[in-house]
Amino acid sequence: MNEPQTAVDWEAVVAHAPVPVQLISGTPWPELHVEAPNWPDLAQFLRTAPELQLDYLFCLTCVDWKTHLTMVYHLNHSRQERVVVVKSQLDRDQPQIASVAGIWRTAEFHEREVFEMFGVQFLGHPDLRLLILPEGWEGRNPLRKDYEDPVNMIRL
Amino acid sequence: MLQEITSTDTGCLTINVGPQHPSTHGVLHLVITLSGETILRVDPHLGYIHRSIEKMCESLSYRQFIYVTSRMDYLSSHINNHGCALCVEQALQIEVPPRAQVIRVLMDELTRMASHVLWWGAMAMDVGAITPFFHAFRERELINEIMEETCGARLTMNYMVPGGVMFDLHPNFQKRVKDFIPFFKSKLDEYDELLTHNIIFKQRTQHIGVLSREDAISYGVTGPTARASGWACDVRKRVPYECYDRLRFEEVVEQAGDCYARYLVRMGEMRQSLSLVEQLIDNIPQGDFQAKTKAVLKLPKGEFYSRVETARGEFGVYIVSEGGTTPYRIKFRSPGFSNLSALDHMARGHKIGDLVAIMGSLDLVIPDIDR
């Protein structure tokens, strides 16, 4: 971290983005909201645009909002501090979004975790199957809010 | 889930290593495809100690959930607690008193040493040297005793709470740490004689499991494993928390990216941690060890993320709050999970005996991966 830090003008980034993106500021880190079908184009742009080059995907997760699911991607640059949070809303009954395992390879494991815990289908994922849960848990997604399991879950 | 040992027409052999296997340091299950002795593919199966800590935390208050996090990376439990406390403090804008900050950093660095020294012994044992394990446990025991005296626990400390630390330091703390510093320094030199310059150890680890810098970043590998590949990713340097920005320490970075480089980084980090403890032990400010906080913590609506550097890499806590007394959703970004994802890439093309060295050099803690 010896090189000087350069600030990113996120408004300009949003203006240059290949797909429509909504910028939310006022949060600890800037947030980009994108429609799920547009996510692969935005991901490629964030990874390759010369002023960004966000090569470090450090957190990939999902939040169940009971009416919909939200995918949350935390991206950063490997030398500069340029954290940005990308969010995308998914339909709760048929959640699907493109996989970014081809862009950031760490996504392969993280997407498998989100797949089993939330039931999100990642299109184009190289190997989408259960990672943590044992066989036979397909279709039951423990981190969803309405998940009930009388055997494995204890109410506090 | 266990796959039978199968031999196909292609001459490939599929075998299971684990879930009960000494080299996996816990219940990790690897399904390995071999061609002769050469590894074609490593497929990790996780979850043997998955407790769904993230789901559990959804029904625990902001004071309670920290206790569960000690059970994730049990060798860095102080630092896990630290990350969670930081996230809650960031949300509530709690100012941590200087004394608590220094105590936290001291504990973090002692934990890092204890974790690395245990790894040192375990790594040596993985590649066939039994003696270092006993040496390592002897030194780790001293750190554990210091912890026990102040925190009342040896493994799951639960010492860092929102606002500071749980209790003040034990009166013996300073003296014991001061006795420990020169002792451990001499032991580090002994470690070098035992293992660092050992030709057999070098042959088992050099040029084995090479991970390039680009791959380390792409796989989200962090901590000593990434720094051995030439990526300076130490959170303590990148976004300093507590008083790290006022302390003198070097980020140990190696370029080779093999098992031996990872070994060298951890050895260097133990010396750096020792120097940090040395700088702080005589400079613990007087004052409160905990800021005044409300009995029931209520986080404002919003999302909060904190990052700390554990002994294994970048640990992230992501809290989604709806304004209540319990988190709506918590995600723990555990370093081990991402580090493990690079194992397949690193092991391909090596002999099965080298897999043990690669696994050892990754310093995996299974509860940290499974959560």
Short mmCIF file of C-alpha atoms in Angstrom, two decimals:
data_model
loop_
_atom_site.label_atom_id
_atom_site.label_comp_id
_atom_site.label_asym_id
_atom_site.label_seq_id
_atom_site.Cartn_x
_atom_site.Cartn_y
_atom_site.Cartn_z
CA MET A 1 0.00 0.00 0.00
CA ASN A 2 2.76 2.41 -0.79
CA GLU A 3 1.22 3.97 -3.85
CA PRO A 4 -0.90 7.10 -3.42
CA GLN A 5 -4.63 6.59 -3.18
CA THR A 6 -6.78 7.99 -5.93
CA ALA A 7 -10.41 8.78 -5.38
CA VAL A 8 -13.00 7.46 -7.81
CA ASP A 9 -15.71 9.70 -9.18
CA TRP A 10 -18.61 7.29 -8.96
CA GLU A 11 -21.04 9.59 -10.74
CA ALA A 12 -18.78 9.57 -13.79
CA VAL A 13 -18.47 5.81 -13.52
CA VAL A 14 -22.23 5.41 -13.52
CA ALA A 15 -22.50 7.72 -16.53
CA HIS A 16 -20.00 5.58 -18.45
CA ALA A 17 -21.44 2.24 -17.39
CA PRO A 18 -22.68 0.11 -20.30
CA VAL A 19 -26.01 -0.58 -18.56
CA PRO A 20 -28.39 1.56 -16.48
CA VAL A 21 -27.14 1.75 -12.91
CA GLN A 22 -28.54 3.62 -9.93
CA LEU A 23 -25.96 5.19 -7.60
CA ILE A 24 -26.76 5.42 -3.88
CA SER A 25 -24.48 7.60 -1.79
CA GLY A 26 -24.69 8.44 1.89
CA THR A 27 -23.99 4.85 2.85
CA PRO A 28 -20.57 3.90 4.31
CA TRP A 29 -19.52 2.74 0.84
CA PRO A 30 -21.09 3.82 -2.48
CA GLU A 31 -23.74 1.41 -3.70
CA LEU A 32 -24.68 0.52 -7.26
CA HIS A 33 -28.11 -0.95 -7.90
CA VAL A 34 -28.49 -2.92 -11.08
CA GLU A 35 -31.16 -5.07 -12.71
CA ALA A 36 -30.23 -8.75 -12.57
CA PRO A 37 -30.05 -9.27 -16.39
CA ASN A 38 -27.59 -6.35 -16.65
CA TRP A 39 -25.24 -7.63 -13.94
CA PRO A 40 -22.77 -9.52 -16.20
CA ASP A 41 -22.14 -6.42 -18.33
CA LEU A 42 -21.66 -4.25 -15.27
CA ALA A 43 -19.39 -6.84 -13.65
CA GLN A 44 -17.19 -6.97 -16.74
CA PHE A 45 -17.10 -3.17 -16.83
CA LEU A 46 -16.14 -2.85 -13.14
CA ARG A 47 -13.43 -5.46 -13.56
CA THR A 48 -11.86 -4.05 -16.74
CA ALA A 49 -12.51 -0.27 -16.89
CA PRO A 50 -9.04 1.31 -16.60
CA GLU A 51 -10.04 3.75 -13.87
CA LEU A 52 -11.58 0.98 -11.73
CA GLN A 53 -10.09 -2.50 -12.25
CA LEU A 54 -11.91 -3.94 -9.27
CA ASP A 55 -10.14 -7.29 -9.16
CA TYR A 56 -10.89 -8.28 -5.59
CA LEU A 57 -14.37 -9.59 -4.78
CA PHE A 58 -14.16 -9.89 -1.01
CA CYS A 59 -17.72 -10.65 -0.08
CA LEU A 60 -20.63 -12.17 -1.96
CA THR A 61 -23.87 -12.82 -0.19
CA CYS A 62 -27.64 -12.59 -0.30
CA VAL A 63 -30.31 -11.11 1.95
CA ASP A 64 -33.87 -12.44 2.15
CA TRP A 65 -36.26 -9.49 2.41
CA LYS A 66 -39.35 -11.76 2.51
CA THR A 67 -40.78 -10.08 -0.63
CA HIS A 68 -37.63 -10.46 -2.70
CA LEU A 69 -33.99 -11.48 -2.42
CA THR A 70 -31.09 -9.07 -2.79
CA MET A 71 -27.68 -10.17 -4.01
CA VAL A 72 -24.86 -8.16 -2.44
CA TYR A 73 -21.38 -8.00 -3.94
CA HIS A 74 -18.53 -6.18 -2.19
CA LEU A 75 -15.78 -5.24 -4.63
CA ASN A 76 -12.41 -3.65 -4.11
CA HIS A 77 -9.13 -3.03 -5.87
CA SER A 78 -6.11 -5.10 -4.89
CA ARG A 79 -3.87 -2.12 -4.10
CA GLN A 80 -6.21 0.85 -3.77
CA GLU A 81 -9.12 1.25 -1.40
CA ARG A 82 -12.04 1.52 -3.85
CA VAL A 83 -14.79 -0.41 -2.18
CA VAL A 84 -18.12 -0.46 -3.95
CA VAL A 85 -21.20 -2.47 -3.11
CA VAL A 86 -23.29 -3.80 -5.98
CA LYS A 87 -26.83 -4.91 -5.29
CA SER A 88 -29.37 -6.64 -7.43
CA GLN A 89 -32.94 -7.55 -6.61
CA LEU A 90 -34.15 -11.03 -7.44
CA ASP A 91 -37.58 -12.56 -7.62
CA ARG A 92 -38.12 -14.68 -4.52
CA ASP A 93 -39.92 -17.54 -6.27
CA GLN A 94 -37.56 -17.90 -9.18
CA PRO A 95 -34.32 -16.22 -8.21
CA GLN A 96 -31.71 -16.30 -10.91
CA ILE A 97 -28.72 -14.21 -11.85
CA ALA A 98 -25.64 -14.70 -13.99
CA SER A 99 -22.61 -16.22 -12.33
CA VAL A 100 -19.45 -14.12 -12.09
CA ALA A 101 -17.17 -17.08 -11.37
CA GLY A 102 -15.50 -16.44 -14.75
CA ILE A 103 -14.51 -12.92 -13.69
CA TRP A 104 -13.66 -13.44 -10.01
CA ARG A 105 -12.89 -17.08 -9.29
CA THR A 106 -13.67 -16.71 -5.60
CA ALA A 107 -17.30 -16.40 -6.69
CA GLU A 108 -17.40 -20.09 -7.53
CA PHE A 109 -17.45 -21.15 -3.87
CA HIS A 110 -19.43 -18.18 -2.62
CA GLU A 111 -22.14 -18.69 -5.24
CA ARG A 112 -22.41 -22.34 -4.32
CA GLU A 113 -22.99 -21.27 -0.73
CA VAL A 114 -25.67 -18.76 -1.72
CA PHE A 115 -27.25 -21.37 -4.01
CA GLU A 116 -27.76 -23.84 -1.19
CA MET A 117 -28.60 -21.33 1.54
CA PHE A 118 -30.98 -19.13 -0.51
CA GLY A 119 -31.82 -21.18 -3.58
CA VAL A 120 -30.48 -18.65 -6.08
CA GLN A 121 -29.73 -20.14 -9.50
CA PHE A 122 -26.46 -18.86 -10.91
CA LEU A 123 -26.62 -19.06 -14.68
CA GLY A 124 -23.40 -20.20 -16.29
CA HIS A 125 -21.82 -21.36 -13.03
CA PRO A 126 -19.24 -24.08 -13.80
CA ASP A 127 -20.25 -26.47 -11.04
CA LEU A 128 -23.41 -25.47 -9.17
CA ARG A 129 -24.08 -28.06 -6.46
CA LEU A 130 -24.27 -28.28 -2.69
CA LEU A 131 -21.11 -27.33 -0.84
CA ILE A 132 -21.86 -27.21 2.88
CA LEU A 133 -25.20 -29.00 3.18
CA PRO A 134 -25.36 -32.79 2.78
CA GLU A 135 -27.04 -34.47 -0.18
CA GLY A 136 -30.81 -34.32 -0.21
CA TRP A 137 -31.14 -30.72 0.94
CA GLU A 138 -31.82 -29.36 -2.52
CA GLY A 139 -34.79 -27.05 -2.48
CA ARG A 140 -34.70 -26.35 1.26
CA ASN A 141 -32.82 -23.14 1.90
CA PRO A 142 -31.86 -22.64 5.55
CA LEU A 143 -30.99 -18.94 5.47
CA ARG A 144 -34.38 -17.93 4.07
CA LYS A 145 -36.54 -16.22 6.65
CA ASP A 146 -39.44 -18.65 6.38
CA TYR A 147 -37.30 -21.75 6.77
CA GLU A 148 -38.54 -24.09 9.49
CA ASP A 149 -36.84 -27.26 10.61
CA PRO A 150 -38.15 -28.91 13.78
CA VAL A 151 -35.21 -31.32 13.98
CA ASN A 152 -32.14 -29.21 13.27
CA MET A 153 -33.30 -25.84 14.57
CA ILE A 154 -33.84 -24.68 18.11
CA ARG A 155 -35.97 -21.61 18.77
CA LEU A 156 -34.31 -19.21 21.18
CA MET B 1 -21.70 -38.35 0.22
CA LEU B 2 -18.68 -40.60 0.62
CA GLN B 3 -17.68 -41.82 -2.77
CA GLU B 4 -16.46 -45.32 -3.22
CA ILE B 5 -12.92 -45.89 -4.32
CA THR B 6 -13.36 -46.34 -8.01
CA SER B 7 -11.05 -47.14 -10.83
CA THR B 8 -12.28 -46.36 -14.30
CA ASP B 9 -11.10 -47.22 -17.76
CA THR B 10 -9.23 -43.94 -17.94
CA GLY B 11 -6.93 -45.16 -15.19
CA CYS B 12 -8.10 -42.45 -12.80
CA LEU B 13 -8.64 -43.23 -9.17
CA THR B 14 -11.01 -41.38 -6.88
CA ILE B 15 -10.19 -41.46 -3.19
CA ASN B 16 -11.50 -39.77 -0.06
CA VAL B 17 -9.23 -37.92 2.31
CA GLY B 18 -11.14 -37.13 5.46
CA PRO B 19 -13.51 -36.25 7.05
CA GLN B 20 -11.40 -38.01 9.68
CA HIS B 21 -7.83 -37.63 8.58
CA PRO B 22 -4.89 -36.22 10.54
CA SER B 23 -3.69 -33.98 7.71
CA THR B 24 -6.97 -32.12 7.33
CA HIS B 25 -6.75 -30.64 10.87
CA GLY B 26 -10.41 -31.14 11.54
CA VAL B 27 -13.33 -32.59 9.71
CA LEU B 28 -12.66 -31.56 6.15
CA HIS B 29 -13.49 -34.02 3.41
CA LEU B 30 -11.61 -33.98 0.13
CA VAL B 31 -12.55 -36.11 -2.85
CA ILE B 32 -9.37 -36.45 -4.87
CA THR B 33 -9.08 -37.71 -8.42
CA LEU B 34 -5.69 -39.23 -9.08
CA SER B 35 -3.84 -40.49 -12.08
CA GLY B 36 -1.24 -42.70 -10.54
CA GLU B 37 0.07 -40.48 -7.76
CA THR B 38 -0.61 -37.22 -9.58
CA ILE B 39 -3.54 -35.11 -8.50
CA LEU B 40 -6.02 -34.27 -11.25
CA ARG B 41 -8.68 -32.65 -9.11
CA VAL B 42 -9.40 -31.85 -5.47
CA ASP B 43 -13.06 -31.39 -4.58
CA PRO B 44 -13.66 -30.20 -1.01
CA HIS B 45 -16.90 -31.24 0.70
CA LEU B 46 -17.63 -28.96 3.62
CA GLY B 47 -20.18 -28.79 6.36
CA TYR B 48 -19.23 -31.49 8.83
CA ILE B 49 -19.19 -28.88 11.58
CA HIS B 50 -21.52 -26.38 10.00
CA ARG B 51 -23.60 -24.83 12.79
CA SER B 52 -25.20 -22.07 10.72
CA ILE B 53 -23.78 -19.40 12.97
CA GLU B 54 -25.17 -16.75 10.61
CA LYS B 55 -28.72 -18.00 11.16
CA MET B 56 -28.13 -18.32 14.91
CA CYS B 57 -26.97 -14.72 15.12
CA GLU B 58 -30.27 -13.54 13.66
CA SER B 59 -31.93 -14.37 16.96
CA LEU B 60 -29.17 -13.12 19.24
CA SER B 61 -28.72 -9.58 20.53
CA TYR B 62 -25.77 -7.40 19.61
CA ARG B 63 -24.10 -8.30 22.89
CA GLN B 64 -24.75 -12.02 22.59
CA PHE B 65 -23.76 -12.71 19.01
CA ILE B 66 -20.09 -11.98 19.69
CA TYR B 67 -19.83 -15.06 21.90
CA VAL B 68 -20.77 -17.35 19.04
CA THR B 69 -18.06 -15.92 16.82
CA SER B 70 -15.32 -17.23 19.13
CA ARG B 71 -16.41 -20.65 17.92
CA MET B 72 -15.57 -19.93 14.30
CA ASP B 73 -11.84 -19.42 14.03
CA TYR B 74 -11.03 -20.75 17.49
CA LEU B 75 -7.33 -19.94 17.08
CA SER B 76 -8.09 -16.27 16.41
CA SER B 77 -11.11 -15.89 18.64
CA HIS B 78 -9.94 -12.53 20.00
CA ILE B 79 -9.72 -11.15 16.49
CA ASN B 80 -13.13 -12.53 15.51
CA ASN B 81 -14.64 -10.84 18.57
CA HIS B 82 -12.73 -7.72 17.64
CA GLY B 83 -14.25 -7.59 14.15
CA CYS B 84 -17.77 -7.94 15.52
CA ALA B 85 -17.21 -5.34 18.24
CA LEU B 86 -15.83 -2.92 15.64
CA CYS B 87 -18.90 -3.37 13.45
CA VAL B 88 -21.29 -2.61 16.31
CA GLU B 89 -19.17 0.35 17.41
CA GLN B 90 -19.10 1.71 13.88
CA ALA B 91 -22.89 1.53 13.70
CA LEU B 92 -23.46 3.18 17.07
CA GLN B 93 -20.49 5.56 16.72
CA ILE B 94 -19.02 4.46 20.02
CA GLU B 95 -15.61 5.93 20.83
CA VAL B 96 -13.38 3.24 22.30
CA PRO B 97 -11.13 4.51 25.15
CA PRO B 98 -7.38 4.50 24.37
CA ARG B 99 -6.65 1.93 27.05
CA ALA B 100 -9.12 -0.50 25.53
CA GLN B 101 -7.64 0.06 22.08
CA VAL B 102 -4.16 -0.82 23.27
CA ILE B 103 -5.39 -3.86 25.21
CA ARG B 104 -7.22 -5.05 22.10
CA VAL B 105 -4.15 -4.75 19.89
CA LEU B 106 -2.01 -6.51 22.51
CA MET B 107 -4.46 -9.37 22.68
CA ASP B 108 -4.76 -9.56 18.90
CA GLU B 109 -1.03 -9.82 18.45
CA LEU B 110 -0.62 -12.39 21.23
CA THR B 111 -3.36 -14.40 19.56
CA ARG B 112 -1.66 -14.11 16.20
CA MET B 113 1.55 -15.46 17.72
CA ALA B 114 -0.27 -18.31 19.44
CA SER B 115 -2.02 -19.19 16.20
CA HIS B 116 1.10 -19.02 14.07
CA VAL B 117 3.16 -21.00 16.55
CA LEU B 118 0.58 -23.77 16.58
CA TRP B 119 0.54 -23.69 12.78
CA TRP B 120 4.35 -23.96 12.80
CA GLY B 121 4.20 -27.14 14.82
CA ALA B 122 1.33 -28.60 12.82
CA MET B 123 2.95 -27.78 9.49
CA ALA B 124 6.15 -29.51 10.56
CA MET B 125 4.18 -32.53 11.69
CA ASP B 126 2.33 -32.65 8.38
CA VAL B 127 5.57 -33.02 6.47
CA GLY B 128 6.94 -35.59 8.90
CA ALA B 129 8.79 -33.81 11.70
CA ILE B 130 7.25 -34.64 15.06
CA THR B 131 9.56 -32.73 17.43
CA PRO B 132 8.54 -29.15 16.48
CA PHE B 133 4.97 -29.89 17.51
CA PHE B 134 6.02 -30.30 21.15
CA HIS B 135 8.13 -27.16 21.03
CA ALA B 136 5.22 -25.22 19.56
CA PHE B 137 2.76 -26.40 22.18
CA ARG B 138 5.15 -25.46 24.97
CA GLU B 139 5.30 -21.83 23.80
CA ARG B 140 1.62 -21.65 22.97
CA GLU B 141 0.82 -22.82 26.48
CA LEU B 142 2.56 -19.72 27.89
CA ILE B 143 0.37 -17.43 25.78
CA ASN B 144 -2.71 -19.40 26.75
CA GLU B 145 -1.83 -18.95 30.42
CA ILE B 146 -1.55 -15.20 29.96
CA MET B 147 -4.96 -15.23 28.25
CA GLU B 148 -6.48 -17.42 30.93
CA GLU B 149 -5.41 -15.06 33.67
CA THR B 150 -6.93 -11.97 32.08
CA CYS B 151 -9.85 -13.33 30.07
CA GLY B 152 -10.74 -16.40 32.11
CA ALA B 153 -10.59 -18.61 29.04
CA ARG B 154 -7.94 -20.25 26.96
CA LEU B 155 -9.61 -20.69 23.61
CA THR B 156 -13.00 -18.97 23.41
CA MET B 157 -12.08 -15.71 25.10
CA ASN B 158 -15.16 -13.54 24.48
CA TYR B 159 -13.07 -10.71 25.86
CA MET B 160 -13.83 -7.93 23.41
CA VAL B 161 -17.25 -6.39 23.74
CA PRO B 162 -18.85 -3.36 22.06
CA GLY B 163 -17.21 -0.34 23.67
CA GLY B 164 -13.97 -1.93 24.81
CA VAL B 165 -12.97 -5.05 26.65
CA MET B 166 -14.84 -7.11 29.23
CA PHE B 167 -12.52 -6.62 32.23
CA ASP B 168 -9.35 -4.75 32.99
CA LEU B 169 -5.99 -6.48 32.61
CA HIS B 170 -4.88 -8.83 35.35
CA PRO B 171 -2.18 -7.24 37.58
CA ASN B 172 0.28 -9.93 36.49
CA PHE B 173 -0.31 -9.33 32.79
CA GLN B 174 2.51 -6.89 32.11
CA LYS B 175 5.10 -8.88 33.98
CA ARG B 176 4.17 -12.15 32.37
CA VAL B 177 4.20 -10.69 28.87
CA LYS B 178 7.57 -9.06 29.55
CA ASP B 179 8.96 -12.40 30.65
CA PHE B 180 7.51 -14.01 27.56
CA ILE B 181 9.02 -11.60 25.00
CA PRO B 182 12.74 -12.49 25.40
CA PHE B 183 11.88 -16.14 25.90
CA PHE B 184 9.89 -16.32 22.69
CA LYS B 185 12.55 -14.37 20.79
CA SER B 186 15.14 -17.01 21.63
CA LYS B 187 12.67 -19.71 20.68
CA LEU B 188 12.07 -18.15 17.26
CA ASP B 189 15.78 -18.44 16.57
CA GLU B 190 15.56 -22.06 17.68
CA TYR B 191 12.68 -22.60 15.25
CA ASP B 192 14.84 -21.31 12.43
CA GLU B 193 17.56 -23.79 13.32
CA LEU B 194 15.08 -26.63 13.58
CA LEU B 195 13.07 -26.10 10.45
CA THR B 196 13.70 -22.94 8.40
CA HIS B 197 17.13 -24.01 7.20
CA ASN B 198 16.34 -27.71 7.25
CA ILE B 199 17.13 -29.15 3.83
CA ILE B 200 14.50 -31.90 4.02
CA PHE B 201 11.82 -29.39 4.96
CA LYS B 202 12.88 -27.10 2.12
CA GLN B 203 12.69 -29.92 -0.39
CA ARG B 204 9.18 -30.77 0.78
CA THR B 205 7.94 -27.19 0.49
CA GLN B 206 9.88 -25.24 -2.14
CA HIS B 207 8.20 -24.99 -5.57
CA ILE B 208 5.19 -26.86 -4.18
CA GLY B 209 1.68 -25.45 -4.50
CA VAL B 210 2.67 -22.25 -6.28
CA LEU B 211 -0.04 -19.59 -6.30
CA SER B 212 0.53 -16.53 -8.49
CA ARG B 213 -0.37 -13.04 -7.33
CA GLU B 214 -3.18 -12.73 -9.90
CA ASP B 215 -4.70 -16.04 -8.86
CA ALA B 216 -4.47 -15.12 -5.18
CA ILE B 217 -6.47 -11.94 -5.83
CA SER B 218 -8.97 -13.69 -8.10
CA TYR B 219 -9.59 -16.44 -5.55
CA GLY B 220 -9.94 -13.86 -2.78
CA VAL B 221 -7.08 -15.47 -0.90
CA THR B 222 -5.89 -13.22 1.93
CA GLY B 223 -3.57 -13.26 4.91
CA PRO B 224 -0.12 -14.84 4.99
CA THR B 225 -1.10 -17.11 2.08
CA ALA B 226 -1.67 -14.13 -0.22
CA ARG B 227 1.31 -12.18 1.09
CA ALA B 228 3.53 -15.14 0.19
CA SER B 229 2.37 -14.60 -3.41
CA GLY B 230 3.46 -10.98 -3.37
CA TRP B 231 0.11 -9.34 -2.65
CA ALA B 232 0.34 -6.79 0.19
CA CYS B 233 -3.17 -7.22 1.53
CA ASP B 234 -2.77 -6.71 5.29
CA VAL B 235 -5.91 -4.97 6.57
CA ARG B 236 -3.85 -3.53 9.44
CA LYS B 237 -1.92 -1.55 6.81
CA ARG B 238 -4.67 -0.98 4.24
CA VAL B 239 -7.36 0.39 6.53
CA PRO B 240 -5.75 0.67 9.98
CA TYR B 241 -8.13 0.13 12.87
CA GLU B 242 -7.54 0.88 16.58
CA CYS B 243 -3.98 2.20 16.98
CA TYR B 244 -2.25 0.23 14.21
CA ASP B 245 -1.55 3.39 12.24
CA ARG B 246 0.61 4.71 15.10
CA LEU B 247 2.68 1.53 15.47
CA ARG B 248 5.81 0.53 13.64
CA PHE B 249 5.61 -2.80 11.90
CA GLU B 250 6.42 -4.19 8.51
CA GLU B 251 4.13 -6.12 6.28
CA VAL B 252 5.97 -9.35 5.50
CA VAL B 253 5.67 -10.07 1.78
CA GLU B 254 7.34 -12.85 -0.20
CA GLN B 255 7.26 -13.35 -3.96
CA ALA B 256 7.69 -17.09 -4.58
CA GLY B 257 4.10 -18.10 -3.76
CA ASP B 258 5.03 -21.66 -2.77
CA CYS B 259 4.62 -23.48 0.54
CA TYR B 260 8.03 -22.34 1.73
CA ALA B 261 7.19 -18.67 1.04
CA ARG B 262 4.03 -19.05 3.10
CA TYR B 263 6.17 -20.54 5.84
CA LEU B 264 8.57 -17.59 5.72
CA VAL B 265 5.75 -15.04 5.86
CA ARG B 266 4.29 -16.57 9.02
CA MET B 267 7.72 -16.78 10.64
CA GLY B 268 8.26 -13.10 9.82
CA GLU B 269 4.83 -12.19 11.15
CA MET B 270 5.58 -13.77 14.51
CA ARG B 271 8.57 -11.47 14.84
CA GLN B 272 6.47 -8.47 13.79
CA SER B 273 3.77 -9.34 16.31
CA LEU B 274 6.40 -9.68 18.99
CA SER B 275 7.71 -6.23 18.11
CA LEU B 276 4.17 -4.80 18.30
CA VAL B 277 3.68 -6.30 21.74
CA GLU B 278 7.07 -4.94 22.79
CA GLN B 279 6.11 -1.42 21.65
CA LEU B 280 2.84 -1.48 23.55
CA ILE B 281 3.48 -3.36 26.75
CA ASP B 282 5.08 -0.39 28.54
CA ASN B 283 2.73 2.12 26.97
CA ILE B 284 -0.71 0.99 28.10
CA PRO B 285 -2.59 4.22 28.81
CA GLN B 286 -4.47 4.65 32.06
CA GLY B 287 -8.21 5.17 32.04
CA ASP B 288 -11.36 3.26 31.28
CA PHE B 289 -11.22 -0.13 29.67
CA GLN B 290 -14.78 0.16 28.37
CA ALA B 291 -16.84 3.02 27.03
CA LYS B 292 -20.23 3.63 28.58
CA THR B 293 -22.86 1.92 26.46
CA LYS B 294 -26.54 1.21 26.89
CA ALA B 295 -27.53 -2.12 28.39
CA VAL B 296 -29.56 -2.98 25.30
CA LEU B 297 -27.91 -2.09 22.03
CA LYS B 298 -30.12 -1.04 19.15
CA LEU B 299 -28.42 -0.52 15.81
CA PRO B 300 -29.84 2.09 13.44
CA LYS B 301 -31.42 0.87 10.23
CA GLY B 302 -28.75 0.28 7.63
CA GLU B 303 -25.82 -1.88 6.66
CA PHE B 304 -22.46 -2.04 8.35
CA TYR B 305 -19.26 -3.79 7.43
CA SER B 306 -16.03 -4.11 9.37
CA ARG B 307 -12.77 -5.70 8.36
CA VAL B 308 -9.97 -7.04 10.54
CA GLU B 309 -6.85 -9.09 9.90
CA THR B 310 -6.96 -12.46 11.64
CA ALA B 311 -4.09 -14.92 11.68
CA ARG B 312 -5.55 -16.42 8.49
CA GLY B 313 -6.51 -13.32 6.54
CA GLU B 314 -9.23 -10.76 6.08
CA PHE B 315 -12.24 -11.35 8.29
CA GLY B 316 -15.34 -9.36 7.44
CA VAL B 317 -18.54 -8.81 9.41
CA TYR B 318 -21.53 -7.64 7.40
CA ILE B 319 -24.54 -6.65 9.47
CA VAL B 320 -27.89 -5.73 7.95
CA SER B 321 -29.96 -3.97 10.58
CA GLU B 322 -33.64 -3.16 10.53
CA GLY B 323 -33.32 -0.96 13.59
CA GLY B 324 -34.02 -3.65 16.16
CA THR B 325 -32.07 -5.32 18.93
CA THR B 326 -31.09 -8.31 16.78
CA PRO B 327 -29.46 -8.28 13.37
CA TYR B 328 -31.70 -8.90 10.36
CA ARG B 329 -28.89 -10.70 8.59
CA ILE B 330 -25.25 -11.29 9.39
CA LYS B 331 -22.64 -12.52 6.99
CA PHE B 332 -19.19 -13.51 8.16
CA ARG B 333 -16.62 -13.30 5.42
CA SER B 334 -14.23 -15.91 6.77
CA PRO B 335 -10.70 -15.98 5.37
CA GLY B 336 -10.45 -19.77 5.46
CA PHE B 337 -13.39 -20.24 3.11
CA SER B 338 -11.78 -18.24 0.31
CA ASN B 339 -8.32 -19.63 1.01
CA LEU B 340 -9.65 -23.17 0.68
CA SER B 341 -11.23 -22.39 -2.67
CA ALA B 342 -7.74 -22.03 -4.17
CA LEU B 343 -6.67 -25.49 -2.98
CA ASP B 344 -7.80 -27.29 -6.13
CA HIS B 345 -5.90 -24.85 -8.32
CA MET B 346 -2.74 -25.16 -6.23
CA ALA B 347 -2.74 -28.93 -5.88
CA ARG B 348 -3.34 -29.93 -9.51
CA GLY B 349 -0.36 -31.67 -11.05
CA HIS B 350 1.36 -32.32 -7.75
CA LYS B 351 1.84 -35.70 -6.09
CA ILE B 352 -0.59 -36.71 -3.38
CA GLY B 353 2.12 -36.44 -0.73
CA ASP B 354 2.52 -32.77 -1.60
CA LEU B 355 -1.17 -32.13 -0.94
CA VAL B 356 -0.44 -32.54 2.77
CA ALA B 357 2.25 -29.88 2.59
CA ILE B 358 -0.06 -27.53 0.66
CA MET B 359 -2.90 -28.01 3.12
CA GLY B 360 -0.52 -27.44 6.00
CA SER B 361 0.79 -24.23 4.49
CA LEU B 362 -2.75 -22.87 4.03
CA ASP B 363 -3.31 -23.00 7.80
CA LEU B 364 -6.95 -24.05 7.56
CA VAL B 365 -9.23 -23.96 10.56
CA ILE B 366 -12.32 -25.94 9.66
CA PRO B 367 -14.92 -24.25 11.93
CA ASP B 368 -13.86 -20.99 10.30
CA ILE B 369 -14.65 -22.42 6.87
CA ASP B 370 -17.92 -24.11 7.78
CA ARG B 371 -19.25 -21.46 10.19
#
